[in-house]
XYZ file of C-alpha atoms in Angstrom:
444
model
C 18.626 19.337 26.360
C 16.262 19.408 29.313
C 13.250 17.319 30.278
C 12.422 13.621 30.370
C 11.963 11.272 27.392
C 8.416 11.478 25.991
C 5.794 8.871 26.836
C 3.980 7.731 23.712
C 0.538 6.134 23.380
C 0.827 4.144 20.194
C 1.542 7.127 17.957
C 4.412 8.925 16.309
C 6.196 11.442 18.547
C 5.634 15.100 17.640
C 8.641 17.390 17.195
C 7.909 21.141 17.198
C 10.262 23.801 15.793
C 9.950 27.068 17.720
C 11.806 30.371 17.781
C 11.654 34.015 16.744
C 10.625 34.916 13.177
C 13.210 34.499 10.436
C 15.680 32.310 12.328
C 15.485 29.487 9.731
C 12.785 27.215 11.165
C 11.133 26.618 7.798
C 14.485 25.833 6.172
C 15.189 23.247 8.878
C 11.639 21.922 8.542
C 12.134 21.358 4.808
C 15.451 19.628 5.367
C 14.054 17.276 8.009
C 10.846 16.598 6.087
C 12.807 16.271 2.824
C 10.034 18.236 1.128
C 9.549 21.834 0.050
C 6.341 22.229 1.998
C 7.007 25.352 4.035
C 7.358 28.770 2.369
C 10.933 30.024 2.747
C 11.472 33.733 2.114
C 13.862 36.144 3.788
C 11.155 38.083 5.569
C 10.143 37.873 9.233
C 6.844 36.107 9.826
C 6.651 34.294 6.471
C 5.267 31.246 8.273
C 2.145 32.363 10.125
C 0.383 29.031 10.441
C 1.702 25.703 11.612
C 2.922 23.338 8.927
C 2.969 19.570 9.416
C 4.808 16.714 7.798
C 5.772 13.116 8.453
C 9.490 12.602 8.829
C 11.968 10.005 10.024
C 15.564 9.779 11.132
C 16.745 6.435 9.815
C 14.122 3.969 11.146
C 12.652 6.343 13.739
C 9.467 8.055 12.471
C 8.038 11.296 13.826
C 5.525 14.027 13.047
C 7.165 17.420 12.469
C 5.470 20.774 13.049
C 6.842 24.128 11.895
C 5.526 27.221 13.651
C 5.273 30.919 13.062
C 7.812 33.126 14.816
C 7.652 33.726 18.549
C 8.077 37.340 19.751
C 7.325 37.235 23.495
C 7.077 41.000 24.071
C 5.490 42.172 20.833
C 1.952 43.552 20.933
C 1.489 43.463 17.141
C -1.616 41.423 16.361
C 0.036 38.956 13.981
C 2.902 38.315 16.385
C 0.467 37.775 19.248
C -1.295 35.159 17.099
C 1.994 33.467 16.256
C 2.936 33.463 19.933
C -0.331 31.703 20.789
C 0.004 29.018 18.146
C 3.633 28.440 19.058
C 2.673 28.068 22.717
C 0.128 25.440 21.720
C 2.701 23.627 19.588
C 5.032 23.629 22.579
C 2.299 22.198 24.798
C 1.323 19.585 22.231
C 4.865 18.522 21.273
C 6.760 15.569 22.689
C 10.124 17.129 21.770
C 10.950 20.813 21.105
C 13.718 22.211 18.901
C 14.349 25.851 19.833
C 16.030 27.627 16.926
C 18.096 30.832 17.349
C 19.928 33.007 14.815
C 23.701 32.810 15.238
C 24.312 35.798 12.970
C 22.055 38.137 14.947
C 23.405 36.912 18.255
C 21.528 36.262 21.493
C 18.591 38.675 21.712
C 16.350 39.424 24.717
C 13.472 37.614 23.000
C 15.611 34.455 22.802
C 16.336 34.681 26.517
C 12.656 35.098 27.336
C 11.709 32.085 25.230
C 14.483 30.066 26.883
C 13.079 30.955 30.316
C 9.673 29.684 29.220
C 11.186 26.459 27.887
C 13.112 25.850 31.119
C 9.754 25.441 32.832
C 8.469 22.811 30.369
C 8.958 19.203 31.603
C 9.801 17.759 28.205
C 12.962 17.456 26.079
C 14.160 20.755 24.560
C 17.126 21.023 22.185
C 18.735 24.441 21.651
C 20.073 24.978 18.117
C 22.005 28.045 16.957
C 21.359 28.352 13.216
C 22.984 30.147 10.260
C 26.524 29.237 11.318
C 27.579 28.437 7.739
C 31.136 29.840 7.972
C 33.913 29.822 10.605
C 33.547 33.583 11.123
C 30.001 33.076 12.307
C 31.107 30.609 14.999
C 32.560 33.474 17.038
C 29.035 34.535 17.992
C 28.308 31.166 19.585
C 29.982 32.107 22.889
C 27.293 34.570 23.998
C 24.602 31.876 23.665
C 26.244 29.907 26.472
C 24.739 32.496 28.837
C 21.571 30.402 28.554
C 23.295 27.658 30.542
C 22.225 24.839 28.215
C 23.845 22.474 25.746
C 24.023 24.131 22.313
C 23.909 22.608 18.838
C 25.548 24.834 16.198
C 23.894 24.186 12.831
C 23.321 25.526 9.360
C 19.897 24.469 8.101
C 20.749 25.931 4.700
C 24.009 24.003 4.306
C 23.047 20.958 6.369
C 25.955 21.456 8.775
C 25.506 20.070 12.279
C 22.077 18.588 11.497
C 23.309 15.000 11.836
C 24.697 15.660 15.302
C 21.482 17.346 16.408
C 19.143 14.696 15.040
C 21.276 11.810 16.299
C 20.729 13.169 19.797
C 17.018 13.705 19.164
C 16.729 10.167 17.769
C 17.911 8.738 21.084
C 14.459 9.700 22.409
C 12.495 8.357 19.429
C 11.198 4.765 19.367
C 12.122 2.445 16.520
C 9.023 2.050 14.384
C 5.615 3.174 15.639
C 4.637 1.847 19.067
C 1.666 -0.470 18.869
C -0.113 0.426 22.079
C -3.491 -0.508 20.578
C -2.594 -3.965 19.303
C -5.643 -5.673 20.816
C -8.069 -2.781 20.396
C -9.558 -4.092 17.149
C -10.119 -2.096 13.969
C -9.153 1.533 14.590
C -11.764 3.893 13.131
C -11.266 7.672 12.943
C -14.411 9.760 12.577
C -13.289 12.801 10.578
C -14.899 15.797 8.945
C -15.663 19.479 9.268
C -17.070 20.884 12.506
C -20.760 20.359 13.198
C -21.402 17.510 10.750
C -22.409 15.076 13.500
C -19.202 13.212 14.383
C -19.855 13.081 18.118
C -23.522 12.211 17.513
C -22.430 9.262 15.375
C -20.020 7.994 18.039
C -22.747 8.307 20.664
C -25.166 6.419 18.418
C -22.600 3.618 18.015
C -22.184 3.361 21.769
C -25.771 3.938 22.765
C -24.665 6.459 25.362
C -23.435 10.024 25.640
C -19.682 9.328 25.411
C -18.912 12.601 23.588
C -20.468 15.994 24.250
C -22.936 16.850 21.496
C -23.306 20.586 20.948
C -24.557 22.472 17.882
C -21.686 24.931 18.223
C -18.793 24.095 15.849
C -15.579 23.007 17.553
C -17.029 21.406 20.699
C -14.710 18.397 20.441
C -11.122 19.513 21.042
C -9.201 16.294 21.587
C -9.604 12.902 19.912
C -11.694 10.669 22.152
C -10.756 6.987 22.064
C -13.603 4.636 22.878
C -13.470 0.815 22.717
C -16.514 -0.827 21.159
C -17.426 -4.492 20.882
C -20.196 -5.809 18.638
C -21.000 -9.467 18.005
C -17.599 -10.478 19.374
C -15.680 -8.040 17.158
C -13.607 -5.207 18.603
C -13.279 -1.636 17.375
C -11.598 1.512 18.623
C -13.558 4.655 17.788
C -11.528 7.864 17.534
C -13.749 10.951 17.527
C -11.831 13.967 16.261
C -12.182 17.702 16.335
C -13.510 19.132 13.095
C -11.046 20.438 10.537
C -11.922 23.903 9.270
C -10.827 25.555 6.062
C -7.482 27.287 6.703
C -8.879 30.748 5.973
C -11.460 30.272 8.725
C -9.121 28.841 11.357
C -9.065 32.022 13.371
C -9.280 30.659 16.898
C -6.134 29.283 18.474
C -8.158 26.382 19.819
C -9.159 25.349 16.304
C -5.522 25.368 15.207
C -4.852 23.000 18.075
C -7.716 20.822 16.851
C -6.209 20.433 13.372
C -3.103 18.713 14.674
C -5.246 16.440 16.847
C -7.297 15.416 13.809
C -4.144 14.740 11.786
C -2.819 12.564 14.616
C -6.098 10.653 14.716
C -5.972 9.963 10.965
C -2.378 8.805 11.347
C -3.372 6.279 14.028
C -6.493 4.997 12.281
C -6.938 2.196 9.775
C -10.387 3.148 8.497
C -11.530 6.775 8.251
C -15.230 7.608 8.299
C -15.519 10.882 6.384
C -18.715 12.524 7.575
C -20.302 15.074 5.272
C -23.426 17.125 5.812
C -26.224 15.664 3.712
C -28.002 19.015 3.501
C -24.879 20.960 2.521
C -23.407 18.319 0.222
C -19.774 17.577 -0.643
C -17.664 20.709 -0.178
C -14.117 21.655 -1.093
C -13.107 21.325 2.551
C -14.519 17.790 2.648
C -12.263 16.833 -0.268
C -9.236 18.366 1.460
C -9.917 16.411 4.637
C -10.288 13.250 2.553
C -6.990 14.093 0.866
C -5.225 13.949 4.253
C -6.524 10.417 4.777
C -5.702 9.294 1.217
C -2.186 10.713 1.524
C -1.674 8.515 4.579
C -3.075 5.464 2.765
C -6.158 5.005 4.917
C -9.286 3.129 3.916
C -12.146 5.622 3.617
C -15.898 5.322 3.904
C -17.932 8.377 2.937
C -20.765 8.756 5.431
C -23.484 11.178 4.351
C -25.140 12.283 7.592
C -28.415 14.133 8.264
C -30.048 12.186 5.422
C -33.373 12.456 7.234
C -33.312 16.217 6.577
C -32.804 15.915 2.816
C -35.812 16.185 0.502
C -35.691 13.087 -1.692
C -37.126 11.618 -4.859
C -36.241 8.525 -6.897
C -33.105 10.157 -8.331
C -31.722 11.804 -5.178
C -29.235 9.076 -4.196
C -27.891 8.671 -7.739
C -27.430 12.418 -8.176
C -25.759 12.675 -4.782
C -23.301 9.881 -5.536
C -22.464 11.418 -8.912
C -21.846 14.808 -7.292
C -19.429 13.269 -4.778
C -17.564 11.320 -7.464
C -17.331 14.419 -9.687
C -15.978 16.612 -6.885
C -13.573 14.015 -5.474
C -12.428 11.771 -8.328
C -9.561 10.459 -6.198
C -12.194 8.866 -3.922
C -13.641 6.686 -6.666
C -12.834 3.583 -4.576
C -14.535 4.799 -1.374
C -17.978 3.322 -0.604
C -20.788 5.743 0.278
C -23.482 5.212 2.889
C -26.393 7.520 3.749
C -27.319 7.733 7.438
C -28.873 9.809 10.169
C -26.932 9.850 13.417
C -29.875 11.647 15.017
C -32.443 8.931 14.239
C -30.061 5.964 13.964
C -31.038 5.298 10.341
C -28.570 2.767 8.822
C -25.915 3.551 11.461
C -25.545 -0.145 12.338
C -24.681 -0.890 8.693
C -21.554 1.278 8.955
C -19.736 -1.346 11.034
C -20.718 -4.062 8.537
C -19.172 -1.893 5.819
C -16.083 -1.285 7.969
C -15.597 -5.065 8.279
C -15.901 -5.573 4.515
C -13.507 -2.721 3.742
C -11.005 -3.914 6.359
C -10.887 -7.381 4.764
C -9.801 -5.780 1.493
C -7.444 -3.391 3.294
C -5.550 -6.308 4.873
C -5.822 -8.785 1.996
C -2.695 -10.493 0.650
C -2.348 -11.909 -2.861
C -0.193 -14.955 -3.552
C 2.808 -14.002 -5.706
C 2.236 -16.710 -8.295
C -1.448 -15.782 -8.584
C -0.467 -12.130 -8.892
C 1.984 -12.736 -11.735
C -0.431 -14.997 -13.630
C -2.992 -12.226 -13.550
C -0.409 -9.669 -14.690
C 0.484 -11.809 -17.688
C -3.156 -11.789 -18.778
C -3.499 -8.056 -18.141
C -0.351 -7.178 -20.096
C -1.305 -9.466 -22.951
C -4.569 -7.575 -23.383
C -3.054 -4.130 -22.882
C 0.781 -3.991 -22.982
C 2.582 -0.934 -21.585
C 3.721 1.763 -24.045
C 7.109 1.413 -25.696
C 10.091 3.353 -24.344
C 12.431 4.826 -26.960
C 11.128 2.326 -29.545
C 11.886 -0.541 -27.168
C 9.205 -2.819 -25.807
C 8.552 -2.155 -22.128
C 8.400 -5.293 -20.013
C 6.813 -5.982 -16.628
C 9.207 -8.657 -15.423
C 7.916 -9.537 -11.995
C 5.577 -8.254 -9.264
C 5.003 -8.947 -5.602
C 2.828 -7.597 -2.836
C 5.058 -5.856 -0.318
C 2.506 -4.518 2.137
C -1.041 -4.163 3.414
C -2.930 -1.241 4.981
C -3.082 -0.216 2.135
C -2.361 -3.076 -0.322
C 1.008 -2.193 -1.834
C 2.666 -3.801 -4.864
C 6.168 -3.607 -6.291
C 6.775 -4.117 -10.014
C 10.186 -4.893 -11.486
C 10.283 -3.444 -14.997
C 12.727 -2.769 -17.793
C 12.550 1.021 -17.391
C 10.450 2.608 -14.610
C 10.611 5.990 -16.342
C 8.566 4.585 -19.190
C 5.541 3.758 -17.014
C 3.061 6.574 -17.601
C 0.630 7.618 -14.880
C -2.290 6.553 -17.072
C -0.898 2.992 -17.317
C -0.403 2.903 -13.550
C -4.063 3.851 -13.147
C -4.979 1.101 -15.607
C -3.082 -1.485 -13.548
C -4.755 -0.325 -10.331
C -8.203 -0.651 -11.905
C -7.327 -4.128 -13.185
C -6.143 -5.143 -9.709
C -9.431 -3.976 -8.250
C -11.347 -6.281 -10.550
C -8.949 -9.244 -10.417
C -8.328 -9.399 -6.665
C -11.314 -7.691 -5.054
C -9.636 -4.440 -3.984
C -12.664 -2.427 -5.065
C -13.146 -0.300 -1.937
C -9.637 0.521 -0.716
C -6.659 2.579 -1.923
C -3.900 0.695 -3.772
C -0.277 1.738 -4.057
C 2.006 0.586 -6.869
C 5.756 1.190 -7.145
C 8.071 0.409 -10.050
C 11.720 -0.568 -9.830
C 14.287 -1.283 -12.500
C 15.226 -4.959 -12.747
């Protein structure tokens, strides 16, 4: 390992996996993320775009990024593109895992990458992969020419991963640092490029804090700006726009995606800006999905409303279109604004306050179980193998978002439709009408 421990600013540390194509980065990514998110096929260059996932090593969380292969000397177009995105991942990462192929041995490309990494002032761990059998260990000796500490591993078999990650974990903080404890409600402004995110932030602040440019992709990094209104504090996080993957052709835009994901991760309330003229698009729903997956409160902000031709039915039709295209956002409130003219912009913060109250609300356990008794009496859960299912006990185990744990006779017998029923009942009974709710079931 070389480099100093990373300095973190209230966020999860980012670990990047880099190396030549087909050395097993995606296999290691899947093992560390404990998900089958990355495509794993025995063909060089299978991963051409970065892949992201939350992960943790015991109680130490991190954000993991898998990269396409790195061929320093190749002039093939696709390998040049992978080299660029890998370079950006290296620059953006807090910790780098450099993966090499123990079966192929130390290649000139590995040595060139190692020389690049020696010049990076951040922690780098050198792992020699595919050492699944004793006979493969013989090839480890030549890698010591790099003059660094080596970690022999098998991502496929899981061998040596504990030793590697235990060392990595020494540099990871326990839990997520709370560097923004007194900053107030953290609000991420998210959306596609050129929907008016920077204009909205500037309108909030009454000054030109962010550069406003009609060209998509002007904002590259999240911009954190404190805001105080009527004695209440907020932290505005303006993000780069997230483009549809097929259109992310510029390296800079790929860099922007990870910045936007980081911003969502840090936020409590996400303002999803959509273009009022264009309407709700598939990409808008995908961006919203990132925020929902991370359990964030969401407010749908329809911008450029001053440019939309309207009649008495326009708002109703617009709301119906959004709900039809993004049914999973049925809880999210919708507000129509114009960042350019300031129309209804001030009402956004009022809505943020109302949503945040629900997002942080706690329900007394006795009150919760009384309500559940009434709910179950009206609509009991389906039977399981001819036996009556029973909801024995429930408690709220978290906020941001409100999270509830049910102890039941048989968790396998709780159908998704009944879970949705309980969530809808909770919304009505406890006032969680505008925030996501999570419910978990455990056998008593």
